[in-house]
Amino acid sequence: MYTHAVFWPPCNRGDNTLNRDISANQLGGEKIARQYEYMARVRDFVTASGETKLCYVETYGCQQNEADSEHFRGMALEMGYGIADSPEKASLIIFNTCAVREHAEQRVFGNIGALLKYKRRDPSIIIALAGCMAGEPHVVQRIKKSFPYVSIVSDSRCLWRFPETLFNVLVNGKREFATEGADVIAEGLPVHKNRDIKGWLPIMYGCDNFCSYCIVPHVRGRERSRSPETVKEQFISMVNAGFKDITLLGQNVNSYGKNAREHFETDFPKLLRELDKVEGDHVIRFMTSHPKDAGLELFDAMRDCKHVAPHLHLPFQSGSERILKAMNRGYTPEKYLGLIRAVRERIPDIVLTGDVIVGFPGETEEDFEATLALVEKVRYDALFTFIYSPRKGTRAAEMPQNTPPEEINRRFDRLVALQNSISAEKHAAYEGRTVRVLVDGKAENKPEGWLSSRTPGGRLVVFPGEEGLIGSFTEVKITGHTTWSLVGEKA
Ligand code: SAH
Ligand code: SF4
Ligand code: F3S
């Protein structure tokens, strides 16, 4: 059970006070007030027996899903549930799922299968499949047919009306499929944040880019930006609650505000500058940046803002112009390298990370070598490397795949080996330097007494130290490194 909670907004009951600048497609007011009525009705059900019922939320995928799970937990608390940290004792089990690659989906199906024993033991428990997989029609069909004990399917666009969906299941005992979500922003839902050091702050939802391999726009709907006032209000409340490291979230933060011109006139660099004015000892991060929309204003703002971390996560996906075109990414390798030059001119010690896909349909040896060449030119601090996974409903899934899996695996290994050697060299260059880090917990896979921390650029530093340092900034002298982390001692 969580012991600390931060609620944001302070349980707005739909009185509109937090929604003054919210556009017509952004929900607040009456619609959310109705959901609070449903929450109260569910609470009557849940608390009737006098014993505390528990809700368990399992999160897969990206930080956007982590942020959505904070809403599930917030709604569950509002509906009278306690929060469980495992499914065994829960009366309501929510799987908040990811659809980005096949492997992630298979895991979810396997784990849902494992819930059957709980349902057999207690038929009154409710199992819900939520998140991105719930937005895929073939998944919904499979759940309908083969997983009759899953009572709720609710995709991420329907998150705001989960209380109503749950109420219907409790009252009618029937299964509910909430997958017809309009593209809205639901402001004013309860949120339950574990009071912590690092926190997420969604500034926008959905995606309009339709990269040809990607399922996200299909399951999360069109891009929509929260108002800058709402974002700032939440940001301030997180700073006041003690968060030291706040990540602004969106699939493409550089197009923040683009679709909302009739409601507010701002963009991402301006938003960064605005949030930077909030005083305190904290770091601002953001992800993800799309190279087609990132530009000099962003890099100028990063240089000028004292709280903004010197870290840029700029996925490139491929170093081949031909493949980038087939991916519908909207930039060339030259344009991408121009961005890297521009950001390094402004912030010489910037930490650079990226995402890359190996084995996109039609990728030749030459295309792959262009990817290796780009990695050598940029010299990322770290890379997130993925093997292409066909997603039903995307354009790339229709493209012929002529490269055998063994060859794709070989390419993947070559890329990882190259990046590991670059990361090791970059890490070696830290040795002897003293860096300021934010201590965020105990170190994993290390003896008792070792702490985990992050540099401003987001690199992991482990060092022996007092637990009392957790949650504060401190100076650490780097004395060694591995491929993934730096090792140090308190300076
Ligand atoms: N919106 C972000 C990231 C979304 S998904 C962006 O545009 O950068 C995170 C990463 O997963 C992507 O950057 C991509 O590298 C990878 N990815 C997405 N779809 C994939 C697929 N079908 N197969 C393999 N990797 C994929
Ligand atoms: Fe997917 Fe592209 Fe949107 Fe990122 S920008 S979520 S990769 S479609
Ligand atoms: Fe996965 Fe959905 Fe995020 S598909 S990566 S959880 S947006």
XYZ file of C-alpha atoms and ligand atoms in Angstrom:
532
model
C 0.000 0.000 0.000
C 1.248 3.503 -0.733
C 1.732 5.649 2.272
C 2.099 9.044 0.656
C -0.126 10.543 -1.949
C -0.245 13.765 -3.860
C -3.518 14.564 -5.456
C -3.576 16.893 -8.407
C -5.733 18.711 -9.096
C -7.110 18.904 -5.565
C -10.061 16.741 -6.507
C -11.750 19.179 -8.829
C -15.351 18.137 -8.732
C -16.134 19.592 -12.094
C -16.766 23.121 -10.910
C -14.751 24.367 -13.859
C -12.302 26.379 -11.814
C -9.356 24.472 -13.256
C -10.702 24.432 -16.734
C -10.969 28.059 -17.642
C -8.727 27.873 -20.692
C -9.625 24.425 -21.762
C -10.773 24.113 -25.330
C -14.028 22.659 -26.540
C -12.532 19.218 -27.042
C -11.013 19.258 -23.600
C -13.253 17.795 -20.976
C -13.752 19.158 -17.557
C -16.875 20.649 -16.104
C -20.046 18.625 -16.350
C -18.661 15.519 -18.032
C -16.030 15.023 -15.360
C -18.527 15.981 -12.660
C -20.654 13.069 -13.900
C -17.692 10.740 -13.561
C -17.308 11.919 -9.951
C -20.956 10.924 -9.444
C -20.137 7.467 -10.798
C -17.116 7.319 -8.524
C -19.382 8.036 -5.540
C -21.828 5.323 -6.646
C -19.035 2.775 -7.083
C -17.728 3.788 -3.658
C -21.109 2.848 -2.127
C -20.747 -0.608 -3.687
C -17.131 -1.056 -2.753
C -17.434 0.049 0.873
C -20.798 -1.634 1.586
C -19.255 -4.715 3.238
C -17.155 -2.597 5.601
C -13.874 -4.273 4.613
C -11.325 -2.435 2.464
C -11.243 -3.705 -1.090
C -8.041 -3.304 -3.049
C -7.170 -2.239 -6.581
C -4.001 -3.381 -8.328
C -2.672 -1.533 -11.389
C 0.065 -3.125 -13.505
C 1.769 -0.789 -15.958
C 3.516 -1.747 -19.185
C 5.204 0.483 -21.767
C 6.211 4.106 -21.640
C 5.993 6.974 -19.160
C 2.744 8.093 -20.739
C 1.232 4.866 -19.443
C 2.843 5.432 -16.043
C 1.090 8.794 -15.972
C -2.244 7.201 -16.956
C -1.821 4.632 -14.193
C -1.571 7.502 -11.717
C -5.109 8.413 -12.830
C -6.319 4.816 -12.434
C -4.955 4.781 -8.895
C -6.426 8.211 -8.176
C -9.846 7.117 -9.418
C -9.611 3.837 -7.482
C -8.924 5.701 -4.224
C -11.802 8.066 -4.948
C -13.999 4.980 -5.505
C -13.179 3.609 -2.065
C -10.511 1.070 -2.970
C -7.146 0.788 -1.270
C -4.084 0.291 -3.473
C -2.483 -3.160 -3.624
C 1.080 -3.821 -4.721
C 0.335 -7.276 -6.112
C -2.738 -8.852 -7.754
C -3.315 -11.689 -5.221
C -5.561 -9.794 -2.842
C -7.071 -7.270 -5.256
C -10.786 -7.035 -6.084
C -10.066 -4.838 -9.103
C -7.085 -5.663 -11.340
C -6.199 -3.197 -14.105
C -3.588 -4.059 -16.723
C -2.488 -0.808 -18.392
C -0.871 -2.189 -21.507
C 1.578 -1.317 -24.297
C 1.171 -2.241 -27.964
C 4.387 -0.894 -29.406
C 5.987 -4.271 -30.130
C 4.712 -7.838 -30.459
C 6.808 -9.046 -27.549
C 5.147 -6.594 -25.135
C 1.714 -7.895 -26.159
C 2.619 -11.549 -25.740
C 3.755 -10.842 -22.200
C 0.424 -9.207 -21.386
C -1.577 -12.137 -22.764
C 0.563 -14.514 -20.721
C 0.097 -12.476 -17.561
C -3.668 -12.177 -18.087
C -3.787 -15.962 -18.411
C -2.152 -16.177 -15.003
C -5.012 -14.138 -13.452
C -7.559 -16.888 -14.122
C -6.654 -18.605 -10.854
C -7.694 -15.507 -8.883
C -10.960 -15.224 -10.780
C -11.706 -18.923 -10.118
C -10.982 -18.425 -6.435
C -13.193 -15.335 -6.232
C -15.568 -14.793 -9.193
C -16.474 -11.310 -7.924
C -13.085 -9.809 -8.792
C -13.010 -7.528 -11.813
C -10.204 -7.707 -14.363
C -9.723 -4.807 -16.772
C -7.504 -4.559 -19.848
C -6.705 -0.886 -20.400
C -4.159 1.168 -22.326
C -2.781 0.875 -25.823
C -3.560 -2.795 -26.534
C -7.208 -2.054 -25.775
C -7.143 0.313 -28.769
C -6.353 -2.489 -31.223
C -9.446 -4.122 -32.771
C -7.810 -7.560 -33.089
C -6.883 -7.531 -29.397
C -10.438 -6.581 -28.426
C -11.735 -9.510 -30.528
C -9.299 -11.913 -28.902
C -10.271 -10.775 -25.394
C -13.967 -11.061 -26.295
C -13.534 -14.616 -27.510
C -10.753 -16.181 -25.513
C -10.640 -14.324 -22.194
C -14.249 -14.293 -20.924
C -13.083 -13.524 -17.390
C -11.780 -10.081 -18.463
C -14.789 -7.872 -17.681
C -13.557 -4.509 -18.964
C -11.666 -3.418 -22.050
C -11.010 0.327 -21.920
C -8.575 2.038 -24.277
C -6.502 5.032 -23.265
C -8.901 7.489 -24.946
C -11.671 6.179 -22.636
C -9.680 6.419 -19.419
C -11.709 9.412 -18.204
C -14.947 7.429 -18.208
C -13.556 4.386 -16.429
C -15.755 5.025 -13.338
C -18.894 4.816 -15.488
C -17.604 1.676 -17.228
C -16.810 0.020 -13.909
C -20.159 1.045 -12.457
C -21.974 -0.603 -15.380
C -20.074 -3.844 -14.824
C -20.831 -3.792 -11.091
C -24.537 -3.093 -11.636
C -25.261 -5.180 -14.720
C -22.696 -7.894 -14.267
C -22.031 -7.649 -18.012
C -18.748 -7.095 -19.809
C -17.982 -3.553 -21.008
C -15.941 -2.614 -24.073
C -15.054 1.090 -23.947
C -13.123 1.499 -27.167
C -15.023 4.246 -28.951
C -13.120 7.123 -27.419
C -13.240 10.599 -28.900
C -9.929 12.480 -28.885
C -10.299 14.540 -25.748
C -8.267 15.843 -22.870
C -9.899 15.022 -19.587
C -8.869 17.624 -17.041
C -9.819 17.297 -13.415
C -9.614 13.532 -12.923
C -8.133 12.450 -9.617
C -4.495 11.498 -9.753
C -2.479 9.526 -7.246
C 1.227 10.149 -7.348
C 3.562 8.273 -5.138
C 5.350 11.126 -3.400
C 8.699 10.666 -4.994
C 11.828 12.266 -6.374
C 11.038 11.853 -10.067
C 7.648 12.546 -11.597
C 5.849 12.643 -14.948
C 3.866 15.537 -16.308
C 1.962 14.929 -19.562
C 1.764 18.138 -21.594
C 0.007 16.549 -24.552
C -1.636 13.332 -25.659
C -1.840 11.348 -28.893
C 0.248 11.664 -32.028
C -0.340 12.896 -35.584
C 2.842 11.677 -37.183
C 1.909 8.224 -38.396
C 5.440 6.916 -38.716
C 4.695 3.927 -40.925
C 5.839 1.299 -38.372
C 4.127 2.781 -35.325
C 0.878 1.811 -33.630
C 0.754 4.774 -31.225
C -1.338 7.193 -33.366
C -3.798 4.362 -34.021
C -4.366 3.605 -30.361
C -3.894 6.998 -28.698
C -5.702 9.206 -31.169
C -4.885 12.645 -32.529
C -2.406 15.010 -30.976
C -3.864 17.393 -28.395
C -2.075 19.792 -26.058
C -3.023 20.709 -22.522
C -3.264 24.416 -21.850
C -0.036 26.062 -20.648
C -1.852 27.327 -17.544
C -2.911 23.805 -16.564
C 0.581 22.471 -17.207
C 2.168 25.228 -15.123
C -0.313 24.730 -12.298
C 0.485 21.031 -12.138
C 4.204 21.715 -12.446
C 4.124 24.103 -9.472
C 2.134 21.625 -7.400
C 4.752 18.950 -8.140
C 7.643 21.252 -7.216
C 5.832 22.157 -4.000
C 5.253 18.465 -3.268
C 9.023 17.949 -3.374
C 9.592 16.417 -6.817
C 13.187 17.116 -7.865
C 13.160 15.719 -11.383
C 10.100 16.389 -13.533
C 9.750 14.992 -17.043
C 7.365 16.717 -19.453
C 5.732 14.040 -21.575
C 4.384 13.854 -25.104
C 4.972 11.660 -28.144
C 6.362 14.721 -29.915
C 6.794 17.571 -27.453
C 8.174 19.855 -30.162
C 4.754 20.184 -31.725
C 3.189 21.244 -28.397
C 0.452 23.804 -28.996
C 0.421 23.350 -32.766
C -3.153 22.065 -32.970
C -4.396 24.402 -30.297
C -3.706 27.785 -31.897
C -7.345 28.868 -31.574
C -7.161 28.256 -27.806
C -3.700 29.447 -26.863
C -0.677 30.883 -28.589
C 2.433 29.157 -27.339
C 4.960 26.525 -28.315
C 7.314 24.136 -26.570
C 10.372 26.406 -26.238
C 8.113 29.115 -24.739
C 6.590 26.584 -22.363
C 10.078 25.558 -21.194
C 10.986 29.200 -20.570
C 7.755 29.721 -18.633
C 8.271 26.653 -16.427
C 11.902 27.595 -15.873
C 10.689 30.681 -13.961
C 9.378 28.468 -11.156
C 11.947 28.726 -8.371
C 13.392 25.685 -6.607
C 16.103 23.061 -6.721
C 14.752 20.757 -9.417
C 15.528 19.507 -12.912
C 13.196 19.671 -15.921
C 13.407 16.936 -18.563
C 11.246 16.243 -21.574
C 10.524 13.469 -24.019
C 10.155 12.709 -26.817
C 11.546 15.157 -29.330
C 10.894 14.534 -33.006
C 13.691 15.707 -35.326
C 11.229 17.105 -37.861
C 9.906 19.621 -35.315
C 12.969 20.250 -33.142
C 14.902 23.401 -33.959
C 17.065 26.280 -32.884
C 14.433 27.868 -30.621
C 14.362 24.651 -28.605
C 18.148 24.492 -28.279
C 18.328 28.198 -27.363
C 15.723 27.619 -24.664
C 17.602 24.566 -23.355
C 20.798 26.634 -23.139
C 19.072 29.561 -21.416
C 16.873 27.712 -18.901
C 18.694 26.977 -15.674
C 16.463 24.061 -14.653
C 16.391 22.275 -18.001
C 18.654 19.215 -18.085
C 21.518 19.165 -20.608
C 20.055 16.054 -22.203
C 18.400 15.570 -25.573
C 16.652 12.343 -26.496
C 16.338 12.609 -30.259
C 15.244 9.348 -31.900
C 16.569 8.948 -35.432
C 15.255 5.413 -36.226
C 17.575 4.927 -39.219
C 20.612 6.519 -40.874
C 19.360 5.740 -44.386
C 17.517 8.453 -46.272
C 15.540 5.840 -48.198
C 14.409 4.032 -45.050
C 13.568 7.291 -43.272
C 11.295 8.111 -46.194
C 9.618 4.695 -46.031
C 9.193 5.270 -42.295
C 7.469 8.603 -43.017
C 9.763 10.414 -40.608
C 9.926 13.725 -42.452
C 13.700 14.422 -42.224
C 16.934 13.315 -43.866
C 20.109 12.118 -42.133
C 21.717 15.467 -43.111
C 18.980 17.465 -41.426
C 19.315 15.255 -38.357
C 23.089 15.734 -38.187
C 22.554 19.494 -38.597
C 20.387 19.440 -35.458
C 23.064 17.560 -33.533
C 25.654 20.151 -34.603
C 23.377 23.014 -33.598
C 22.631 21.643 -30.155
C 26.310 20.867 -29.490
C 27.293 24.417 -30.507
C 24.960 25.767 -27.834
C 25.462 23.117 -25.139
C 28.872 21.475 -25.686
C 28.500 18.868 -22.927
C 24.958 17.851 -23.907
C 24.109 14.197 -23.277
C 22.596 12.682 -26.420
C 20.412 9.598 -26.601
C 18.246 8.183 -29.378
C 15.969 5.382 -30.569
C 16.791 3.252 -33.588
C 15.011 0.420 -35.368
C 16.895 -2.428 -37.055
C 15.303 -4.575 -39.776
C 12.624 -2.220 -41.086
C 11.091 -3.856 -44.219
C 13.435 -3.462 -47.173
C 16.464 -2.450 -45.085
C 19.570 -3.526 -47.039
C 23.105 -3.990 -45.813
C 23.853 -0.553 -47.281
C 20.951 1.047 -45.390
C 22.113 -0.599 -42.197
C 25.653 0.639 -42.721
C 24.252 4.158 -43.060
C 22.750 3.657 -39.595
C 26.122 2.542 -38.203
C 27.764 5.553 -39.870
C 25.269 7.941 -38.269
C 25.870 6.411 -34.841
C 29.634 6.848 -35.308
C 29.178 10.467 -36.335
C 26.864 11.423 -33.479
C 28.511 9.314 -30.785
C 25.471 8.979 -28.533
C 25.889 8.567 -24.813
C 23.305 5.768 -25.002
C 20.946 4.287 -27.572
C 17.652 2.449 -27.329
C 17.882 -0.204 -30.020
C 14.803 -2.075 -31.271
C 14.236 -4.858 -33.752
C 11.381 -3.930 -36.082
C 8.100 -5.529 -35.055
C 5.202 -5.467 -37.550
C 2.019 -3.950 -36.062
C -1.340 -4.775 -37.561
C -3.036 -1.724 -39.066
C 0.192 0.203 -39.753
C 1.468 0.849 -43.268
C 4.801 -0.879 -42.736
C 3.010 -4.106 -41.804
C 1.955 -4.333 -45.467
C 5.507 -3.887 -46.775
C 7.415 -7.034 -47.830
C 10.084 -8.173 -45.387
C 12.884 -9.840 -47.317
C 15.609 -9.909 -44.688
C 15.822 -13.177 -42.746
C 15.529 -12.865 -38.952
C 19.052 -14.242 -38.435
C 20.463 -11.418 -40.534
C 18.412 -8.836 -38.622
C 19.711 -10.277 -35.353
C 23.282 -10.069 -36.647
C 22.759 -6.393 -37.569
C 21.248 -5.733 -34.185
C 24.258 -7.258 -32.431
C 26.688 -5.219 -34.570
C 24.845 -2.020 -33.707
C 24.752 -2.818 -29.990
C 28.480 -3.672 -30.007
C 29.294 -0.362 -31.704
C 27.188 1.636 -29.254
C 28.605 -0.213 -26.253
C 32.124 0.720 -27.284
C 31.106 4.371 -27.735
C 29.292 4.422 -24.362
C 32.344 2.902 -22.677
C 34.643 5.556 -24.178
C 32.246 8.316 -23.157
C 32.007 6.934 -19.659
C 35.808 6.609 -19.400
C 36.054 10.339 -20.120
C 34.127 11.081 -16.903
C 36.791 9.442 -14.731
C 38.472 11.883 -12.394
C 35.684 14.460 -12.824
C 33.411 15.568 -10.014
C 29.732 15.744 -11.002
C 26.611 17.002 -9.286
C 24.038 14.231 -9.061
C 20.496 13.763 -7.798
C 20.387 10.704 -5.524
C 17.248 8.748 -6.358
C 17.435 5.503 -4.378
C 19.431 2.458 -3.416
C 21.575 1.014 -6.211
C 20.271 -2.173 -7.825
C 22.605 -5.175 -8.115
C 25.048 -3.606 -5.685
C 25.867 -4.409 -2.055
C 23.955 -2.746 0.787
C 25.063 0.856 1.256
C 25.359 1.727 -2.449
C 23.191 4.499 -3.850
C 21.877 5.243 -7.316
C 21.927 8.760 -8.734
C 21.731 10.696 -12.005
C 23.925 13.385 -13.508
C 22.111 16.454 -14.917
C 22.401 14.752 -18.322
C 20.672 11.674 -16.935
C 23.632 9.268 -16.738
C 23.446 6.687 -13.962
C 26.056 7.038 -11.194
C 26.381 4.487 -8.381
C 28.394 5.204 -5.242
C 28.564 4.139 -1.594
C 26.730 6.573 0.660
C 24.266 7.227 3.451
C 20.597 6.521 2.723
C 19.813 9.962 4.082
C 21.188 11.412 0.834
C 18.268 9.978 -1.153
C 16.216 12.839 -2.568
C 19.017 15.407 -2.501
C 21.699 16.710 -4.853
C 25.303 15.918 -4.005
C 28.797 15.943 -5.545
C 30.362 12.667 -6.596
C 33.860 12.020 -7.943
C 33.829 9.490 -10.791
C 36.351 6.699 -10.251
C 35.257 3.989 -12.694
C 32.590 2.883 -15.164
C 30.704 0.026 -16.824
C 28.834 0.106 -20.168
C 25.678 1.322 -18.476
C 26.811 3.277 -15.466
C 29.450 5.415 -13.819
C 30.948 4.438 -10.479
C 32.050 7.043 -7.979
C 32.671 8.140 -4.432
C 31.229 11.047 -2.507
C 33.372 14.131 -3.183
N 6.978 9.169 -29.893
C 8.267 8.737 -29.686
C 8.464 7.279 -29.327
C 7.379 6.322 -29.392
S 7.672 4.630 -29.252
C 9.093 9.081 -30.902
O 8.587 9.337 -31.942
O 10.281 9.069 -30.774
C 9.333 4.462 -28.721
C 10.231 3.830 -29.729
O 9.793 2.526 -30.043
C 10.283 4.534 -31.072
O 11.109 5.639 -31.076
C 10.782 3.442 -31.982
O 12.191 3.421 -32.032
C 10.285 2.172 -31.309
N 9.199 1.562 -32.084
C 7.976 2.065 -32.347
N 7.276 1.218 -33.111
C 8.070 0.138 -33.331
C 7.914 -1.080 -34.059
N 6.806 -1.350 -34.731
N 8.949 -1.953 -34.054
C 10.095 -1.691 -33.382
N 10.294 -0.569 -32.693
C 9.300 0.347 -32.665
Fe 5.059 6.711 -33.184
Fe 6.203 8.406 -34.829
Fe 4.255 9.245 -33.229
Fe 6.616 8.601 -32.204
S 6.197 10.286 -33.624
S 4.615 7.994 -31.445
S 7.282 6.918 -33.489
S 4.055 7.793 -34.909
Fe 3.460 1.535 -25.569
Fe 1.338 3.032 -25.763
Fe 3.559 4.028 -24.755
S 2.020 1.589 -27.272
S 5.154 2.876 -25.788
S 2.350 2.424 -23.875
S 2.094 5.090 -26.032
